[in-house]
Amino acid sequence: MRVDAVTLRKLQMRLKAPFETSFGTTHNRTLLLVEMQAEGVTGWSEITAMEAPVFNMETIGTATVILRETLVPAILGKKFETAAAMTEAFAHVRGHEMARAGLENALWDIEAQANRISLSKLLGGTRVEIPCGVSIGLQASPEALREKVATEVAAGYQRIKLKIKPGKDLEYVRVIRDAFPDIKLSVDANSAYTLDDIAHLRKFDDFNLLMMEQPLWWDDIYAHSKLQKQISTPLCLDESIRHLRDTETAIELGAARIINIKLGRVGGHSSAREIQAYCLAKNIPVWCGGMLECGVGRAHNIAVSSLPGYTLPGDVSASKRYWVEDVIEPEVEVSPQGTIRVPDTPGLGYHVRRELIERWTLEKETWRAS
Ligand code: OSB
Ligand code: MG
């Protein structure tokens, strides 16, 4: 597959409701979409960086620059046997996982289409439907949170994840656990606590949580291993996991018992599969995380979630939870049982609405091979 052209688009989509985490509130999601041409086929992917470096080091701006200056020149006009082979072209690049994932994942879509199989199948997916959970942002009061949870439980979602931060934690979780004694419940702190909070974090052990996600520093696996020794709630790492080596470190140190795999954060499908294979062999459950993606990123996440070992419901939910109108057709829908059907048509399995994307595009840059 020769990469003939790459188009990077920046667009903005208004969220139905603001999404608040311990690192801030998102009202409008600024997105980067990659459109790649190879073999006469068009592939799509989403670069999941946020506008500011609040989740990891990357931003919409850094991804744009690194694509323009480093990543696109390394692949334009080059031939790749497989999408996985593109990782070698980026072997000299340190960091910038989300930007790299944007290019590699578009080629995975192309490879699947060229082989006339679904992306799920190309990746080694075995599931025909995936279990879904939701991530609920910080709310103004425990009562407001209880209403949100009631809506999502009624919609069928199989796991509810609550965002927490100091001051909006134990009281909120207690209200939810009392109202819903049997649901699969987890919390995500996005690095809002420190090791001084161990006694406080231990109190979450009372709530029979499925997991506590990334309570401590985004870049400190060792600190999580110290915390895990002192609490019984299983820790799950999100921000700290950039690749297989981080995963090995986390598991060997006992810093996590569950791993959140996000395609962008780990640098794309190849890296995500390495982590998945390792965790499967070690009996460590994994699940697919989300970054408030539009339909393009959502479609990649659905394919990923169909692989063996993704035994826990992910943060892959219906388009309509976030968007008035999504950029794919049909939109992602969730069944009353809280599942999404994995498409079996070639590539992503959704039609990408280029006209709509074009209308919402703020900036666009195209690079063509000569
Ligand atoms: O930590 O999982 C996270 C959204 C933005 C950045 C980080 C996270 C999240 C979510 C939302 O929790 C998950 C989703 O896309 O539904
Ligand atoms: Mg998280």
Coordinates of C-alpha atoms in Angstrom, one line a residue, residues 75-303:
I75 CA 5.3 7.9 5.2
L76 CA 4.2 10.0 2.2
G77 CA 4.9 8.1 -1.1
K78 CA 6.2 5.1 0.9
K79 CA 4.9 1.6 0.5
F80 CA 3.8 -0.6 3.4
E81 CA 3.0 -4.3 3.2
T82 CA 0.7 -4.0 6.1
A83 CA -0.6 -1.2 8.3
A84 CA 1.4 -2.6 11.2
A85 CA 4.6 -2.1 9.2
M86 CA 4.0 1.7 9.5
T87 CA 5.3 1.6 13.1
E88 CA 8.8 1.1 11.7
A89 CA 8.6 4.4 9.9
F90 CA 8.0 6.1 13.3
A91 CA 10.5 4.1 15.3
H92 CA 12.8 7.2 15.6
V93 CA 10.0 9.3 17.0
R94 CA 9.8 9.7 20.8
G95 CA 6.3 10.3 22.2
H96 CA 3.5 11.8 20.1
E97 CA 1.5 8.6 20.4
M98 CA -1.9 10.1 19.5
A99 CA -0.4 11.7 16.4
R100 CA 1.2 8.5 15.3
A101 CA -2.0 6.5 15.9
G102 CA -3.8 8.9 13.6
L103 CA -1.7 7.8 10.7
E104 CA -1.3 4.2 11.4
N105 CA -5.0 3.7 12.2
A106 CA -6.1 5.2 8.9
L107 CA -3.9 2.7 7.1
W108 CA -5.6 -0.1 9.1
D109 CA -8.9 1.1 7.7
I110 CA -7.4 1.0 4.2
E111 CA -5.9 -2.5 4.6
A112 CA -9.2 -3.9 5.8
Q113 CA -11.1 -2.3 2.9
A114 CA -8.5 -3.5 0.4
N115 CA -8.9 -7.0 1.8
R116 CA -12.7 -6.6 1.8
I117 CA -12.9 -7.6 5.5
S118 CA -14.0 -5.7 8.6
L119 CA -11.4 -3.9 10.6
S120 CA -12.5 -6.1 13.6
K121 CA -11.6 -9.2 11.6
L122 CA -8.3 -7.8 10.4
L123 CA -7.3 -7.0 14.0
G124 CA -8.3 -10.5 15.1
G125 CA -11.6 -9.6 16.7
T126 CA -13.8 -12.5 17.7
R127 CA -16.9 -10.8 19.3
V128 CA -20.0 -9.9 17.3
E129 CA -21.2 -7.5 19.9
I130 CA -19.4 -5.6 22.6
P131 CA -20.5 -4.8 26.2
C132 CA -20.8 -1.0 26.8
G133 CA -20.4 1.2 29.8
V134 CA -20.6 5.0 30.2
S135 CA -18.4 7.6 31.8
I136 CA -20.3 10.3 33.7
G137 CA -18.6 13.6 34.3
L138 CA -18.5 15.5 37.6
Q139 CA -21.9 16.8 38.6
A140 CA -23.1 19.8 40.7
S141 CA -24.6 17.6 43.4
P142 CA -25.0 13.9 44.3
E143 CA -28.7 14.2 43.4
A144 CA -27.8 15.4 39.9
L145 CA -25.4 12.5 39.6
R146 CA -28.1 10.0 40.7
E147 CA -30.4 11.3 38.0
K148 CA -27.7 10.8 35.3
V149 CA -26.9 7.3 36.5
A150 CA -30.6 6.4 36.6
T151 CA -30.9 7.5 32.9
E152 CA -27.9 5.4 31.8
V153 CA -28.9 2.3 33.8
A154 CA -32.4 2.5 32.3
A155 CA -30.7 2.7 28.8
G156 CA -29.1 -0.6 29.5
Y157 CA -25.4 0.3 30.0
Q158 CA -23.6 -2.5 31.8
R159 CA -21.1 -0.4 33.8
I160 CA -21.2 3.1 35.2
K161 CA -18.0 5.0 35.7
L162 CA -18.1 8.1 37.9
K163 CA -15.5 10.9 37.6
I164 CA -14.2 11.9 41.0
K165 CA -12.0 14.5 42.5
P166 CA -11.2 15.7 46.0
G167 CA -14.4 17.2 47.5
K168 CA -16.6 15.4 44.9
D169 CA -15.9 11.8 45.8
L170 CA -17.0 9.6 48.8
E171 CA -20.3 11.4 49.3
Y172 CA -21.2 11.1 45.6
V173 CA -20.2 7.4 45.3
R174 CA -22.1 6.5 48.5
V175 CA -25.3 8.0 47.2
I176 CA -25.0 6.1 43.9
R177 CA -24.0 2.8 45.6
D178 CA -27.0 3.1 48.0
A179 CA -29.4 3.8 45.1
F180 CA -28.0 1.1 42.9
P181 CA -26.6 -1.7 45.1
D182 CA -26.0 -4.2 42.3
I183 CA -24.6 -2.2 39.3
K184 CA -21.0 -2.6 38.1
L185 CA -19.6 0.7 39.3
S186 CA -16.2 2.3 38.9
V187 CA -14.5 5.6 39.5
D188 CA -11.9 7.6 37.6
A189 CA -9.9 10.4 39.2
N190 CA -7.7 11.4 36.3
S191 CA -4.7 11.8 38.6
A192 CA -6.5 14.1 41.2
Y193 CA -4.9 12.5 44.3
T194 CA -1.5 11.9 45.9
L195 CA 0.0 9.3 48.1
D196 CA -0.9 11.6 51.1
D197 CA -4.5 10.5 50.3
I198 CA -4.0 6.8 51.0
A199 CA -6.3 6.7 54.1
H200 CA -8.9 8.6 52.2
L201 CA -8.7 6.4 49.1
R202 CA -9.0 3.3 51.2
K203 CA -12.5 4.4 52.2
F204 CA -13.6 3.5 48.6
D205 CA -13.1 -0.1 49.5
D206 CA -16.6 0.0 51.1
F207 CA -18.4 0.5 47.8
N208 CA -17.6 -2.8 46.0
L209 CA -16.1 -1.0 43.1
L210 CA -15.1 -2.8 39.9
M211 CA -12.0 -0.6 39.8
M212 CA -10.5 2.8 40.6
E213 CA -8.9 4.4 37.5
Q214 CA -5.7 6.5 37.6
P215 CA -6.0 8.0 41.1
L216 CA -2.4 9.3 41.2
W217 CA 0.1 11.1 39.0
W218 CA -0.4 10.5 35.3
D219 CA 3.3 9.6 34.9
D220 CA 4.0 7.5 38.0
I221 CA 3.4 3.8 37.8
Y222 CA 5.5 3.1 40.9
A223 CA 3.3 5.3 43.1
H224 CA 0.3 3.3 42.0
S225 CA 2.0 0.1 43.1
K226 CA 2.4 1.6 46.6
L227 CA -1.2 2.5 46.7
Q228 CA -2.5 -0.9 45.4
K229 CA -0.7 -2.6 48.3
Q230 CA -2.8 -0.6 50.8
I231 CA -6.3 -0.8 49.2
S232 CA -8.4 -3.7 48.1
T233 CA -10.2 -1.9 45.2
P234 CA -8.5 -3.0 42.0
L235 CA -6.5 -0.2 40.4
C236 CA -6.8 0.4 36.6
L237 CA -4.2 2.5 34.8
D238 CA -5.2 4.9 32.0
E239 CA -2.9 7.9 31.6
S240 CA 0.2 6.0 32.7
I241 CA 0.1 3.4 29.9
R242 CA 1.7 4.4 26.6
H243 CA 2.9 1.1 25.3
L244 CA 3.6 -2.6 26.2
R245 CA 6.6 -1.8 28.3
D246 CA 4.5 0.5 30.6
T247 CA 2.0 -2.3 30.8
E248 CA 4.6 -4.9 31.8
T249 CA 6.0 -2.5 34.4
A250 CA 2.6 -1.9 35.9
I251 CA 1.6 -5.6 36.1
E252 CA 5.0 -6.7 37.4
L253 CA 5.0 -4.0 40.1
G254 CA 1.4 -4.7 41.0
A255 CA 0.4 -1.1 40.2
A256 CA -2.8 -2.2 38.4
R257 CA -5.0 -5.3 38.1
I258 CA -6.9 -3.9 35.1
I259 CA -5.7 -2.0 32.0
N260 CA -7.6 0.7 30.1
I261 CA -6.5 0.6 26.4
K262 CA -6.9 3.8 24.5
L263 CA -5.9 3.6 20.8
G264 CA -4.5 7.1 20.7
R265 CA -2.7 7.1 24.1
V266 CA -0.8 3.9 23.2
G267 CA 0.1 5.0 19.6
G268 CA -2.3 3.0 17.5
H269 CA -3.7 -0.5 16.7
S270 CA -0.3 -2.3 16.6
S271 CA 0.6 -1.1 20.1
A272 CA -2.9 -1.7 21.4
R273 CA -2.7 -5.3 20.1
E274 CA 0.6 -5.9 21.9
I275 CA -0.9 -4.8 25.2
Q276 CA -4.0 -6.8 24.6
A277 CA -2.0 -10.0 23.8
Y278 CA 0.2 -9.5 26.9
C279 CA -2.8 -8.9 29.2
L280 CA -4.7 -11.9 27.7
A281 CA -1.7 -14.2 28.4
K282 CA -1.4 -12.8 32.0
N283 CA -5.2 -13.0 32.7
I284 CA -5.4 -9.2 33.2
P285 CA -8.8 -7.9 32.0
V286 CA -8.7 -4.9 29.6
W287 CA -11.3 -2.5 28.3
C288 CA -11.4 0.2 25.7
G289 CA -11.3 3.7 27.0
G290 CA -12.8 6.8 25.3
M291 CA -11.7 10.4 24.6
L292 CA -15.0 11.9 23.6
E293 CA -14.6 10.7 20.1
C294 CA -16.8 11.5 17.1
G295 CA -18.0 8.6 15.0
V296 CA -14.7 7.9 13.3
G297 CA -12.8 7.3 16.6
R298 CA -15.8 5.5 18.0
A299 CA -15.8 3.1 15.0
H300 CA -12.1 2.2 15.6
N301 CA -12.9 1.7 19.3
I302 CA -15.7 -0.7 18.5
A303 CA -13.4 -2.8 16.3

